[in-house]
Tab-separated table of C-alpha atoms and ligand atoms in Angstrom:
chain	number	residue	atom	x	y	z
A	1	MET	CA	12.160	41.269	15.637
A	2	PRO	CA	8.826	42.129	14.855
A	3	SER	CA	6.737	39.654	12.678
A	4	LEU	CA	4.113	38.767	10.077
A	5	PHE	CA	1.327	36.750	9.265
A	6	ILE	CA	0.023	36.228	5.576
A	7	LYS	CA	-2.359	35.138	3.950
A	8	THR	CA	-3.322	34.015	0.072
A	9	TYR	CA	-6.854	33.837	-1.207
A	10	GLY	CA	-6.786	33.099	-4.739
A	11	CYS	CA	-4.716	32.267	-8.169
A	12	GLN	CA	-0.809	32.165	-8.505
A	13	MET	CA	-0.641	35.785	-8.828
A	14	ASN	CA	-1.763	36.513	-5.648
A	15	GLU	CA	0.056	33.695	-4.115
A	16	ARG	CA	3.729	35.564	-6.418
A	17	ASP	CA	2.408	38.930	-4.766
A	18	SER	CA	2.264	37.372	-1.147
A	19	GLU	CA	5.897	35.644	-2.680
A	20	GLN	CA	7.211	38.843	-2.557
A	21	VAL	CA	5.747	40.621	-0.053
A	22	ALA	CA	6.605	37.921	2.183
A	23	ALA	CA	10.025	39.070	0.880
A	24	ASP	CA	10.085	42.474	1.225
A	25	PHE	CA	9.491	41.124	4.651
A	26	LEU	CA	12.144	39.282	6.163
A	27	ALA	CA	14.714	41.655	4.001
A	28	ALA	CA	13.583	44.246	6.299
A	29	GLY	CA	14.405	42.351	9.366
A	30	TYR	CA	10.495	41.070	9.978
A	31	SER	CA	9.781	37.058	11.062
A	32	LEU	CA	7.252	35.018	9.168
A	33	VAL	CA	5.175	33.325	11.782
A	34	SER	CA	2.170	30.601	11.148
A	35	SER	CA	-0.566	31.966	14.034
A	36	PRO	CA	-1.692	35.461	13.161
A	37	GLU	CA	-2.429	35.540	17.328
A	38	GLN	CA	1.393	36.012	17.164
A	39	ALA	CA	1.549	38.584	14.722
A	40	ASP	CA	2.458	42.411	15.125
A	41	VAL	CA	1.405	42.190	11.006
A	42	VAL	CA	-1.446	40.921	9.578
A	43	LEU	CA	-2.092	40.397	5.727
A	44	MET	CA	-4.701	38.377	3.728
A	45	ASN	CA	-4.364	38.464	-0.018
A	46	THR	CA	-7.486	38.462	-1.127
A	47	CYS	CA	-9.999	36.926	-4.219
A	48	SER	CA	-12.981	38.898	-6.054
A	49	VAL	CA	-13.144	36.230	-8.508
A	50	ARG	CA	-16.234	34.271	-7.102
A	51	GLU	CA	-18.270	35.877	-3.282
A	52	LYS	CA	-17.687	32.529	-1.994
A	53	ALA	CA	-13.801	33.335	-1.995
A	54	GLU	CA	-14.850	37.294	-0.746
A	55	LEU	CA	-16.858	35.899	2.247
A	56	LYS	CA	-14.204	33.565	3.262
A	57	ALA	CA	-11.660	36.387	3.774
A	58	LEU	CA	-13.315	38.908	5.376
A	59	GLY	CA	-14.918	35.778	7.441
A	60	LYS	CA	-11.636	35.045	8.513
A	61	MET	CA	-9.922	38.427	9.284
A	62	GLY	CA	-13.165	39.427	11.365
A	63	MET	CA	-12.354	36.182	13.354
A	64	ILE	CA	-8.616	37.046	14.301
A	65	MET	CA	-8.978	40.926	14.978
A	66	ALA	CA	-12.376	39.111	17.573
A	67	SER	CA	-9.790	36.757	18.770
A	68	PRO	CA	-9.239	37.084	22.661
A	69	GLU	CA	-5.422	36.368	22.213
A	70	ALA	CA	-4.937	39.632	18.852
A	71	ARG	CA	-2.475	41.951	20.417
A	72	PRO	CA	-3.755	45.750	20.672
A	73	HIS	CA	-0.858	46.878	18.544
A	74	THR	CA	-0.685	44.974	15.180
A	75	VAL	CA	-1.494	45.918	12.289
A	76	TYR	CA	-4.342	44.468	9.728
A	77	GLY	CA	-4.156	44.507	5.958
A	78	ILE	CA	-5.662	43.472	2.588
A	79	MET	CA	-4.103	43.509	-0.289
A	80	GLY	CA	-5.141	41.957	-3.351
A	81	CYS	CA	-8.201	42.182	-5.600
A	82	MET	CA	-11.323	42.424	-2.619
A	83	SER	CA	-9.141	45.817	-1.803
A	84	GLN	CA	-8.845	46.846	-5.669
A	85	SER	CA	-12.645	46.122	-5.912
A	86	LEU	CA	-13.724	47.721	-2.758
A	87	GLY	CA	-11.561	49.773	-1.744
A	88	ARG	CA	-12.397	51.854	1.651
A	89	SER	CA	-15.657	50.345	1.642
A	90	LEU	CA	-13.788	47.693	3.700
A	91	PHE	CA	-13.042	49.843	6.931
A	92	ARG	CA	-16.954	49.617	7.015
A	93	GLU	CA	-17.095	45.958	7.075
A	94	LEU	CA	-13.916	45.334	9.460
A	95	PRO	CA	-13.844	48.425	11.959
A	96	ARG	CA	-10.243	47.026	13.590
A	97	LEU	CA	-8.681	47.226	9.551
A	98	ASP	CA	-5.874	49.581	9.206
A	99	ILE	CA	-4.811	49.378	5.780
A	100	VAL	CA	-6.446	48.537	2.072
A	101	ALA	CA	-3.802	48.241	-0.531
A	102	GLY	CA	-5.108	47.249	-4.570
A	103	THR	CA	-3.617	45.467	-6.859
A	104	GLN	CA	-1.118	47.718	-8.081
A	105	ARG	CA	0.235	48.416	-4.649
A	106	TYR	CA	1.740	45.759	-3.104
A	107	ARG	CA	5.061	46.964	-2.760
A	108	ARG	CA	3.531	49.802	-0.449
A	109	VAL	CA	2.598	47.670	1.328
A	110	LEU	CA	5.812	47.099	3.550
A	111	PRO	CA	6.037	50.701	4.048
A	112	LEU	CA	2.465	51.513	4.797
A	113	CYS	CA	2.574	48.584	8.098
A	114	ASP	CA	5.796	49.073	9.715
A	115	SER	CA	5.630	52.682	9.665
A	116	LEU	CA	1.928	52.386	11.332
A	117	LEU	CA	3.434	49.228	13.178
A	118	LYS	CA	6.769	52.100	14.550
A	119	LYS	CA	3.470	54.250	15.676
A	120	ARG	CA	2.012	51.790	17.012
A	121	LEU	CA	4.669	50.808	19.534
A	122	SER	CA	6.256	53.713	20.508
A	123	VAL	CA	3.345	55.113	21.962
A	124	GLY	CA	4.499	53.274	25.547
A	125	VAL	CA	3.456	51.082	27.647
A	126	GLY	CA	0.183	52.389	29.268
A	127	GLN	CA	-0.976	54.995	26.879
A	128	PRO	CA	-4.209	54.173	25.208
A	129	LEU	CA	-3.164	52.699	21.458
A	130	ARG	CA	-5.700	54.600	19.043
A	131	ARG	CA	-6.216	53.057	16.169
A	132	GLY	CA	-7.789	54.613	13.025
A	133	ALA	CA	-4.755	55.466	11.329
A	134	GLN	CA	-5.988	53.526	8.314
A	135	LEU	CA	-4.960	53.788	4.732
A	136	CYS	CA	-6.141	53.341	1.406
A	137	GLU	CA	-4.307	52.678	-1.141
A	138	THR	CA	-5.931	51.652	-4.832
A	139	ASP	CA	-5.101	52.541	-7.735
A	140	PRO	CA	-7.036	50.998	-11.510
A	141	ILE	CA	-4.531	52.234	-13.289
A	142	PRO	CA	-1.808	49.267	-14.513
A	143	ARG	CA	1.104	49.937	-14.317
A	144	ALA	CA	3.878	47.439	-15.749
A	145	GLN	CA	6.776	48.212	-13.272
A	146	ASP	CA	4.829	46.490	-10.616
A	147	LEU	CA	5.680	43.356	-12.456
A	148	ILE	CA	9.322	43.929	-10.680
A	149	ARG	CA	10.482	41.492	-8.199
A	150	ASP	CA	13.423	43.616	-6.391
A	151	HIS	CA	13.772	40.723	-2.906
A	152	LEU	CA	14.208	36.987	-3.964
A	153	PRO	CA	11.331	34.935	-2.505
A	154	PRO	CA	11.950	33.144	0.979
A	155	SER	CA	14.300	30.318	0.017
A	156	GLY	CA	13.042	26.465	0.776
A	157	SER	CA	11.492	26.225	-1.974
A	158	CYS	CA	11.967	24.707	-5.419
A	159	SER	CA	9.628	26.785	-7.541
A	160	ALA	CA	8.738	30.216	-7.769
A	161	PHE	CA	6.248	32.018	-9.245
A	162	VAL	CA	7.418	34.660	-12.480
A	163	SER	CA	4.838	36.866	-13.647
A	164	ILE	CA	5.314	37.372	-17.511
A	165	MET	CA	1.951	39.605	-18.164
A	166	GLN	CA	-1.062	41.265	-16.513
A	167	GLY	CA	-3.878	41.930	-16.626
A	168	CYS	CA	-7.131	41.313	-19.534
A	169	ASP	CA	-8.606	42.386	-22.592
A	170	MET	CA	-11.033	40.505	-23.243
A	171	HIS	CA	-14.005	40.757	-20.513
A	172	CYS	CA	-15.729	37.200	-20.701
A	173	SER	CA	-19.246	38.300	-19.137
A	174	TYR	CA	-18.963	36.601	-15.930
A	175	CYS	CA	-15.407	37.869	-15.135
A	176	ILE	CA	-14.615	40.575	-12.781
A	177	VAL	CA	-10.692	40.204	-13.466
A	178	PRO	CA	-10.905	43.288	-15.866
A	179	SER	CA	-11.102	45.440	-13.855
A	180	THR	CA	-9.500	43.547	-10.517
A	181	ARG	CA	-6.526	43.809	-12.583
A	182	GLY	CA	-6.939	46.152	-15.117
A	183	GLU	CA	-5.572	46.469	-18.993
A	184	GLU	CA	-3.433	43.652	-20.769
A	185	ARG	CA	0.671	44.579	-20.174
A	186	SER	CA	3.490	42.428	-21.196
A	187	ARG	CA	6.652	42.354	-19.214
A	188	PRO	CA	10.298	43.132	-21.718
A	189	MET	CA	11.804	39.419	-22.296
A	190	LYS	CA	15.038	40.439	-20.795
A	191	ASP	CA	13.240	41.496	-18.223
A	192	ILE	CA	12.172	37.671	-17.088
A	193	LEU	CA	14.899	36.222	-18.333
A	194	ASP	CA	17.306	38.199	-15.459
A	195	GLU	CA	14.299	37.493	-12.866
A	196	VAL	CA	14.880	33.773	-14.262
A	197	ARG	CA	18.223	33.036	-14.058
A	198	ARG	CA	18.568	35.649	-10.651
A	199	LEU	CA	16.081	33.244	-9.306
A	200	VAL	CA	17.961	29.680	-10.427
A	201	GLU	CA	21.434	30.862	-9.396
A	202	ASN	CA	20.478	32.603	-6.027
A	203	ASN	CA	17.676	30.238	-4.936
A	204	GLY	CA	18.069	27.410	-6.195
A	205	ILE	CA	14.434	27.160	-7.883
A	206	LYS	CA	14.912	24.184	-10.192
A	207	GLU	CA	11.465	25.230	-11.484
A	208	VAL	CA	9.273	28.039	-12.473
A	209	THR	CA	5.603	28.890	-13.780
A	210	LEU	CA	5.280	31.500	-16.225
A	211	LEU	CA	1.811	33.829	-14.944
A	212	GLY	CA	-0.536	35.568	-16.802
A	213	GLN	CA	-4.156	36.374	-16.911
A	214	ILE	CA	-3.942	35.263	-20.314
A	215	VAL	CA	-0.100	33.685	-20.616
A	216	ASN	CA	-0.217	32.370	-24.063
A	217	ARG	CA	-0.875	36.275	-25.784
A	218	TYR	CA	2.417	37.730	-24.025
A	219	GLY	CA	3.770	40.218	-25.921
A	220	ARG	CA	0.817	39.501	-28.574
A	221	GLU	CA	1.917	43.234	-30.645
A	222	GLU	CA	5.350	41.672	-31.071
A	223	PRO	CA	5.939	40.481	-34.458
A	224	VAL	CA	5.995	36.129	-35.249
A	225	ILE	CA	9.468	35.623	-36.231
A	226	ASP	CA	9.517	32.654	-37.965
A	227	GLY	CA	6.087	31.106	-37.412
A	228	ARG	CA	6.615	31.723	-33.630
A	229	GLY	CA	5.042	34.444	-31.817
A	230	ALA	CA	6.545	36.507	-28.341
A	231	PHE	CA	5.329	32.820	-25.616
A	232	VAL	CA	6.810	30.697	-27.596
A	233	ARG	CA	10.417	33.143	-28.020
A	234	LEU	CA	9.736	33.070	-24.193
A	235	LEU	CA	9.329	29.538	-23.595
A	236	GLU	CA	12.050	28.793	-25.950
A	237	ALA	CA	14.449	31.781	-23.550
A	238	VAL	CA	13.671	30.784	-20.613
A	239	HIS	CA	14.429	27.238	-21.436
A	240	GLU	CA	18.140	28.108	-22.046
A	241	ILE	CA	18.663	28.799	-18.683
A	242	PRO	CA	20.770	26.983	-17.576
A	243	GLY	CA	20.219	24.904	-13.806
A	244	LEU	CA	16.791	25.478	-14.863
A	245	GLU	CA	14.827	21.563	-15.328
A	246	ARG	CA	10.762	22.704	-14.754
A	247	ILE	CA	8.901	25.080	-17.257
A	248	ARG	CA	5.220	25.613	-16.711
A	249	PHE	CA	3.108	28.184	-17.144
A	250	THR	CA	-0.420	29.287	-16.417
A	251	SER	CA	-3.162	30.003	-17.651
A	252	PRO	CA	-3.309	30.219	-21.300
A	253	HIS	CA	-6.858	31.311	-23.334
A	254	PRO	CA	-8.175	28.969	-27.067
A	255	ILE	CA	-7.888	32.678	-28.731
A	256	GLY	CA	-4.685	33.530	-29.818
A	257	PHE	CA	-3.452	29.537	-29.173
A	258	ARG	CA	-1.565	28.797	-32.108
A	259	GLU	CA	-0.111	26.053	-33.819
A	260	ASP	CA	3.603	27.158	-32.471
A	261	LEU	CA	2.750	26.729	-28.516
A	262	VAL	CA	1.319	23.497	-29.719
A	263	ARG	CA	4.710	22.478	-31.629
A	264	ALA	CA	6.361	23.943	-28.848
A	265	TYR	CA	5.788	20.526	-26.800
A	266	THR	CA	8.009	18.372	-29.322
A	267	TYR	CA	11.266	20.440	-29.241
A	268	LEU	CA	11.296	21.882	-25.450
A	269	PRO	CA	11.827	18.689	-23.096
A	270	LYS	CA	11.657	21.040	-20.106
A	271	LEU	CA	8.637	22.348	-20.803
A	272	CYS	CA	5.699	20.726	-18.106
A	273	SER	CA	3.436	17.373	-19.914
A	274	HIS	CA	0.196	19.603	-17.671
A	275	ILE	CA	-1.311	22.374	-18.359
A	276	HIS	CA	-4.014	23.477	-16.661
A	277	PHE	CA	-6.925	24.866	-19.810
A	278	PRO	CA	-9.617	26.924	-18.970
A	279	MET	CA	-12.744	25.380	-20.320
A	280	GLN	CA	-15.455	27.048	-19.077
A	281	SER	CA	-18.377	25.283	-21.180
A	282	GLY	CA	-19.140	22.277	-24.037
A	283	SER	CA	-21.766	24.271	-25.134
A	284	ASP	CA	-21.295	27.146	-27.948
A	285	ARG	CA	-24.760	28.974	-26.623
A	286	ILE	CA	-23.899	29.264	-23.527
A	287	LEU	CA	-20.042	30.478	-25.047
A	288	ARG	CA	-20.944	33.030	-26.906
A	289	LEU	CA	-23.238	34.121	-23.912
A	290	MET	CA	-20.273	34.327	-21.335
A	291	ARG	CA	-18.123	36.644	-24.910
A	292	ARG	CA	-15.726	33.340	-24.820
A	293	PRO	CA	-15.431	34.152	-28.985
A	294	TYR	CA	-14.689	30.508	-30.205
A	295	LYS	CA	-16.428	27.028	-30.689
A	296	GLN	CA	-15.794	24.060	-28.370
A	297	SER	CA	-14.905	22.640	-31.687
A	298	LYS	CA	-11.828	24.530	-31.325
A	299	TYR	CA	-11.081	23.852	-27.285
A	300	LEU	CA	-11.606	20.066	-28.954
A	301	GLU	CA	-9.127	20.319	-31.611
A	302	LEU	CA	-6.369	22.119	-29.468
A	303	CYS	CA	-6.839	19.013	-27.182
A	304	HIS	CA	-6.301	16.561	-28.934
A	305	ALA	CA	-3.092	18.222	-31.261
A	306	MET	CA	-1.408	18.817	-27.396
A	307	ARG	CA	-2.266	15.485	-27.178
A	308	ALA	CA	-0.815	14.545	-30.617
A	309	ALA	CA	2.369	16.366	-29.295
A	310	ARG	CA	3.148	15.269	-26.306
A	311	PRO	CA	0.859	11.564	-25.473
A	312	ASP	CA	1.246	12.063	-22.276
A	313	LEU	CA	-0.039	15.858	-21.266
A	314	ALA	CA	-2.257	15.706	-18.464
A	315	ILE	CA	-4.984	18.271	-18.983
A	316	THR	CA	-6.864	20.022	-16.469
A	317	THR	CA	-9.943	22.529	-16.960
A	318	ASP	CA	-12.073	24.782	-15.512
A	319	ILE	CA	-15.498	25.052	-15.115
A	320	ILE	CA	-18.330	26.741	-14.874
A	321	VAL	CA	-21.962	25.318	-13.738
A	322	GLY	CA	-25.652	27.173	-14.101
A	323	PHE	CA	-24.461	30.555	-15.506
A	324	PRO	CA	-27.244	32.583	-16.086
A	325	GLY	CA	-29.622	30.375	-19.293
A	326	GLU	CA	-28.078	27.541	-18.847
A	327	THR	CA	-30.382	24.606	-19.751
A	328	GLU	CA	-30.370	21.027	-19.033
A	329	GLU	CA	-28.950	20.416	-22.522
A	330	ASP	CA	-26.024	23.292	-22.540
A	331	TYR	CA	-24.942	21.719	-19.403
A	332	LEU	CA	-25.472	17.906	-20.850
A	333	LEU	CA	-22.760	19.206	-23.816
A	334	THR	CA	-20.101	20.347	-21.008
A	335	ARG	CA	-21.155	17.249	-19.503
A	336	ALA	CA	-20.043	15.270	-22.238
A	337	ALA	CA	-16.983	18.063	-23.873
A	338	VAL	CA	-15.555	16.910	-19.829
A	339	GLU	CA	-15.684	13.158	-21.263
A	340	GLU	CA	-13.800	13.844	-24.817
A	341	VAL	CA	-11.459	15.319	-23.467
A	342	GLN	CA	-10.821	12.611	-20.649
A	343	PHE	CA	-9.733	15.451	-17.808
A	344	ASP	CA	-6.916	14.863	-15.707
A	345	ASN	CA	-8.876	17.352	-12.906
A	346	ALA	CA	-11.252	20.051	-13.516
A	347	PHE	CA	-11.959	23.089	-11.228
A	348	ILE	CA	-16.219	22.747	-11.430
A	349	PHE	CA	-17.815	25.967	-9.830
A	350	GLN	CA	-20.955	27.672	-10.366
A	351	TYR	CA	-21.703	30.276	-11.420
A	352	SER	CA	-21.400	33.546	-8.985
A	353	PRO	CA	-23.006	36.930	-10.183
A	354	ARG	CA	-19.560	39.844	-9.613
A	355	ARG	CA	-20.761	43.281	-9.137
A	356	GLY	CA	-19.962	45.024	-12.254
A	357	THR	CA	-20.376	42.355	-14.812
A	358	PRO	CA	-22.741	41.926	-17.526
A	359	ALA	CA	-23.836	39.072	-16.438
A	360	ALA	CA	-24.565	39.221	-13.251
A	361	GLU	CA	-27.299	41.618	-15.559
A	362	MET	CA	-28.793	38.280	-17.275
A	363	THR	CA	-32.666	37.633	-16.257
A	364	ASP	CA	-32.299	34.268	-15.884
A	365	GLN	CA	-30.343	33.594	-13.062
A	366	ILE	CA	-30.200	29.485	-12.522
A	367	CYS	CA	-31.141	28.850	-9.003
A	368	LEU	CA	-28.644	27.531	-6.557
A	369	ARG	CA	-30.377	23.909	-5.998
A	370	GLU	CA	-29.933	23.318	-9.705
A	371	LYS	CA	-26.763	25.029	-9.941
A	372	GLU	CA	-25.622	22.411	-6.735
A	373	ALA	CA	-27.375	19.310	-8.836
A	374	ARG	CA	-24.933	20.160	-12.060
A	375	ASN	CA	-22.132	20.876	-9.711
A	376	HIS	CA	-22.207	17.485	-8.135
A	377	ASP	CA	-23.705	16.009	-10.849
A	378	LEU	CA	-20.242	16.559	-13.142
A	379	LEU	CA	-18.285	16.043	-9.983
A	380	ALA	CA	-18.829	12.598	-10.405
A	381	VAL	CA	-18.011	12.375	-13.450
A	382	VAL	CA	-14.211	14.226	-12.907
A	383	ASN	CA	-13.475	12.143	-9.953
A	384	ARG	CA	-14.152	9.157	-12.337
A	385	ILE	CA	-11.477	10.420	-14.398
A	386	ALA	CA	-9.884	11.392	-12.480
A	387	THR	CA	-9.167	8.325	-10.903
A	388	ALA	CA	-8.752	6.206	-13.705
A	389	ARG	CA	-6.443	8.222	-15.061
A	390	ASN	CA	-4.038	8.106	-12.108
A	391	ALA	CA	-5.325	4.291	-11.747
A	392	ALA	CA	-2.966	4.171	-15.448
A	393	LEU	CA	-0.516	5.326	-14.021
A	394	VAL	CA	0.606	2.676	-10.888
A	395	GLY	CA	3.130	0.358	-13.246
A	396	SER	CA	4.673	3.922	-13.721
A	397	THR	CA	7.900	5.961	-13.271
A	398	GLN	CA	7.811	9.483	-12.546
A	399	LEU	CA	10.046	11.708	-12.415
A	400	VAL	CA	8.939	13.792	-9.222
A	401	LEU	CA	10.579	17.623	-8.082
A	402	VAL	CA	11.042	16.357	-4.685
A	403	GLU	CA	9.185	19.214	-2.551
A	404	GLY	CA	9.643	18.706	1.111
A	405	PRO	CA	7.865	16.449	3.799
A	406	SER	CA	3.913	15.360	2.702
A	407	LYS	CA	1.464	17.378	4.163
A	408	THR	CA	-0.525	14.176	5.766
A	409	ASN	CA	2.779	12.512	7.322
A	410	PRO	CA	5.507	14.587	7.145
A	411	ASN	CA	8.103	11.268	7.653
A	412	ARG	CA	7.003	11.201	3.623
A	413	LEU	CA	8.574	12.897	1.136
A	414	GLN	CA	6.539	14.482	-1.265
A	415	GLY	CA	6.790	16.312	-4.957
A	416	ARG	CA	5.124	16.663	-8.013
A	417	SER	CA	5.640	14.961	-11.361
A	418	SER	CA	5.843	17.111	-14.587
A	419	GLN	CA	1.966	16.053	-15.352
A	420	ASN	CA	1.710	18.246	-12.203
A	421	LYS	CA	0.448	15.232	-9.875
A	422	PRO	CA	1.273	15.458	-6.166
A	423	ILE	CA	2.879	12.190	-5.457
A	424	VAL	CA	3.863	10.945	-1.897
A	425	ILE	CA	7.103	8.918	-1.880
A	426	THR	CA	6.748	6.080	0.628
A	427	SER	CA	9.967	4.673	0.538
A	428	GLY	CA	14.068	5.788	-0.080
A	429	SER	CA	14.552	9.707	0.774
A	430	PRO	CA	15.658	11.696	-2.497
A	431	ALA	CA	17.090	14.735	-1.928
A	432	ILE	CA	14.681	18.297	-1.661
A	433	GLY	CA	15.030	19.749	-4.835
A	434	SER	CA	16.369	17.049	-6.468
A	435	ILE	CA	14.705	15.034	-9.731
A	436	ALA	CA	13.521	11.199	-8.636
A	437	PRO	CA	12.399	8.380	-10.743
A	438	ILE	CA	9.402	6.789	-8.663
A	439	ARG	CA	7.292	4.194	-9.489
A	440	ILE	CA	4.106	4.671	-9.122
A	441	ALA	CA	2.504	1.266	-6.861
A	442	GLU	CA	-0.658	2.962	-5.806
A	443	SER	CA	-2.847	5.580	-6.730
A	444	THR	CA	-6.358	7.933	-5.782
A	445	GLY	CA	-8.256	10.414	-7.708
A	446	PHE	CA	-5.885	12.961	-6.528
A	447	THR	CA	-2.273	11.478	-5.314
A	448	LEU	CA	0.234	8.752	-6.245
A	449	TYR	CA	2.362	7.305	-3.858
A	450	GLY	CA	5.475	5.235	-5.072
A	451	GLU	CA	8.856	4.663	-3.913
A	452	ALA	CA	12.459	5.707	-5.205
A	453	VAL	CA	13.566	3.386	-8.197
B	1	LIG	N1	-18.490	32.935	-11.172
B	1	LIG	C1	-18.518	31.432	-11.188
B	1	LIG	N2	-16.928	31.021	-11.406
B	1	LIG	C2	-15.968	32.586	-12.018
B	1	LIG	N3	-14.478	32.153	-12.572
B	1	LIG	C3	-14.546	33.598	-12.537
B	1	LIG	N4	-15.359	34.016	-12.552
B	1	LIG	C4	-16.393	33.193	-12.330
B	1	LIG	C5	-17.604	33.749	-11.455
B	1	LIG	N5	-18.306	35.294	-12.264
B	1	LIG	C6	-14.394	30.830	-12.652
B	1	LIG	C7	-13.402	30.821	-13.960
B	1	LIG	C8	-12.065	30.727	-14.084
B	1	LIG	C9	-11.884	30.146	-12.467
B	1	LIG	C10	-10.399	30.772	-12.040
B	1	LIG	O1	-13.330	30.656	-12.103
B	1	LIG	O2	-13.869	29.216	-14.319
B	1	LIG	O3	-11.544	30.463	-15.056
B	2	LIG	FE1	-9.325	36.424	-7.870
B	2	LIG	FE2	-8.873	37.331	-10.346
B	2	LIG	FE3	-8.210	38.256	-8.347
B	2	LIG	FE4	-7.035	36.301	-9.337
B	2	LIG	S1	-6.387	37.716	-10.801
B	2	LIG	S2	-6.814	36.812	-6.916
B	2	LIG	S3	-8.794	34.485	-9.691
B	2	LIG	S4	-9.659	37.528	-9.182
C-alpha cells in the first residue's frame, strides 16, 4: 500500500484543502503516515502570508529531501499559496521537487503524484531512477467548483471545515491573499447544506467551521430578506441540520458585518460563543494606510454589540505591529484597543513585506528592532488579559466537545469549549465526540483544566 505524508502550514483554508487531498489519497488506496521518511508521496501545503511561513516550509522540505533515510522513488509536491504565488521558480529552490500545484489545483494532486509514483516504481530494481518529471499546475483563475468536496475527510474527528466562499476583493495593502486565492466567489447554499448534512450523517461530525477569506461577505450579491443577509440565512439553515451541535465561522471583517449577524448570537444556540475577529490596528491612520475601510470606533462598537448579544462571547483577533509608518503613538492606540476589548487571545504579527503588495513599496518601513519591541510589549498585554479571562472561568462549568487524547498527556482527554478554549479533562472519561459538562479547576493563559461533572 503506497503512503502519503502531508504537512500543512497557514490558515484553516489550507487545513481544509489538505483534508480533501488526504481523503482523495485514502480513497485511492493510500495510507497516511506521520513521518516523511516512510512516505512514497510527501506533500506540503504552504502559506505565503508572511515571509517566515514561506522560509519555514522551504527549509522543512529541503531537510526532508536531504535526509539520508529519504527513498529515491518518493514523489515530492508543494501545494497551496506558495505554489500559486511562486509557481515554477520553486523547482529552482528545491531541485528534487516533482510537483507544484496552485490553490485551485489541489484536486489534481492525487492523479499527478500517483502517475509519477507508478512510473518511478515500474522502472524495476537496479535501474537508475530518473528525476525531472516535474509538473507545474497553477491557475490564477478562480474556479468555484473547486470548493466542492467529493470524499469525506479521514474519519476520527468530530469537527470539520466547510468552505463557503473563497478569494477576497478587499485588497488590504499588506496582503498577498488576493493574488493567491483570487476574486471573491461564494458557493451555492444548497451545496453547502448538502455537504454539512453528509458530514453529520456519514462521518459523525458534530461541529462545522464555515470558512471564507471574508466569511460574512458570503453571497453578498443576493438580496436581504426580512432583514437577514445571505450569510445569516446560511447560518440559520445550517442550524436546522439535525445532529449538528456546533457552528463556527472564520474569519469575519468589519465591512459587511451588519446588525443581522450581531442578532444571530441571540437566537442561534448552536452558534458558538467565540469569534475570531481580526482588528489589525487600533489606529485610524494605520487602518487607512492598510486600506481597511472602517474606523476603529466601528470595530469597537461591533465587539460591544456582540458581547451584549452573547455575554460570554470570547473574542480573539489578529494584530499587525510595525506596519510601514506606524509611529509610537499609533502603536499605543493599538495597545489601548487591546485593553478596551479585553481579547481572549490575539495573534500578533510583525509586518512582513510581501511581493507585489502596495505596503511593501512604502518608504517608511519600520526596523526589525522596533517591530520586535512592539511585538514583545503587546504580547505581554495580551497574555496578561488572556490569563485573567481564563482565571475568571475557574469554578464555572463549560460544555466541552471531547476531541480525543490530550497532546501533552495521552492519558487524559481534551476538547474545546464553546468559547474555543482548549480544555484538558483531568478526571472522568466522557465519550469522544460527546459534549460533556466540565467543571473548570485550573487555568493558564491558554488552557483550562477541569473534571467531568
Ligand atoms: N505581514 C504581517 N502579517 C500579515 N498578515 C497578513 N498579511 C501580513 C503581512 N504582510 C496577518 C493579518 C491576517 C493574518 C492571517 O496574517 O493579521 O489577519
Ligand atoms: Fe496563508 Fe492566506 Fe494562503 Fe491561508 S489563504 S494559506 S493565510 S496566504
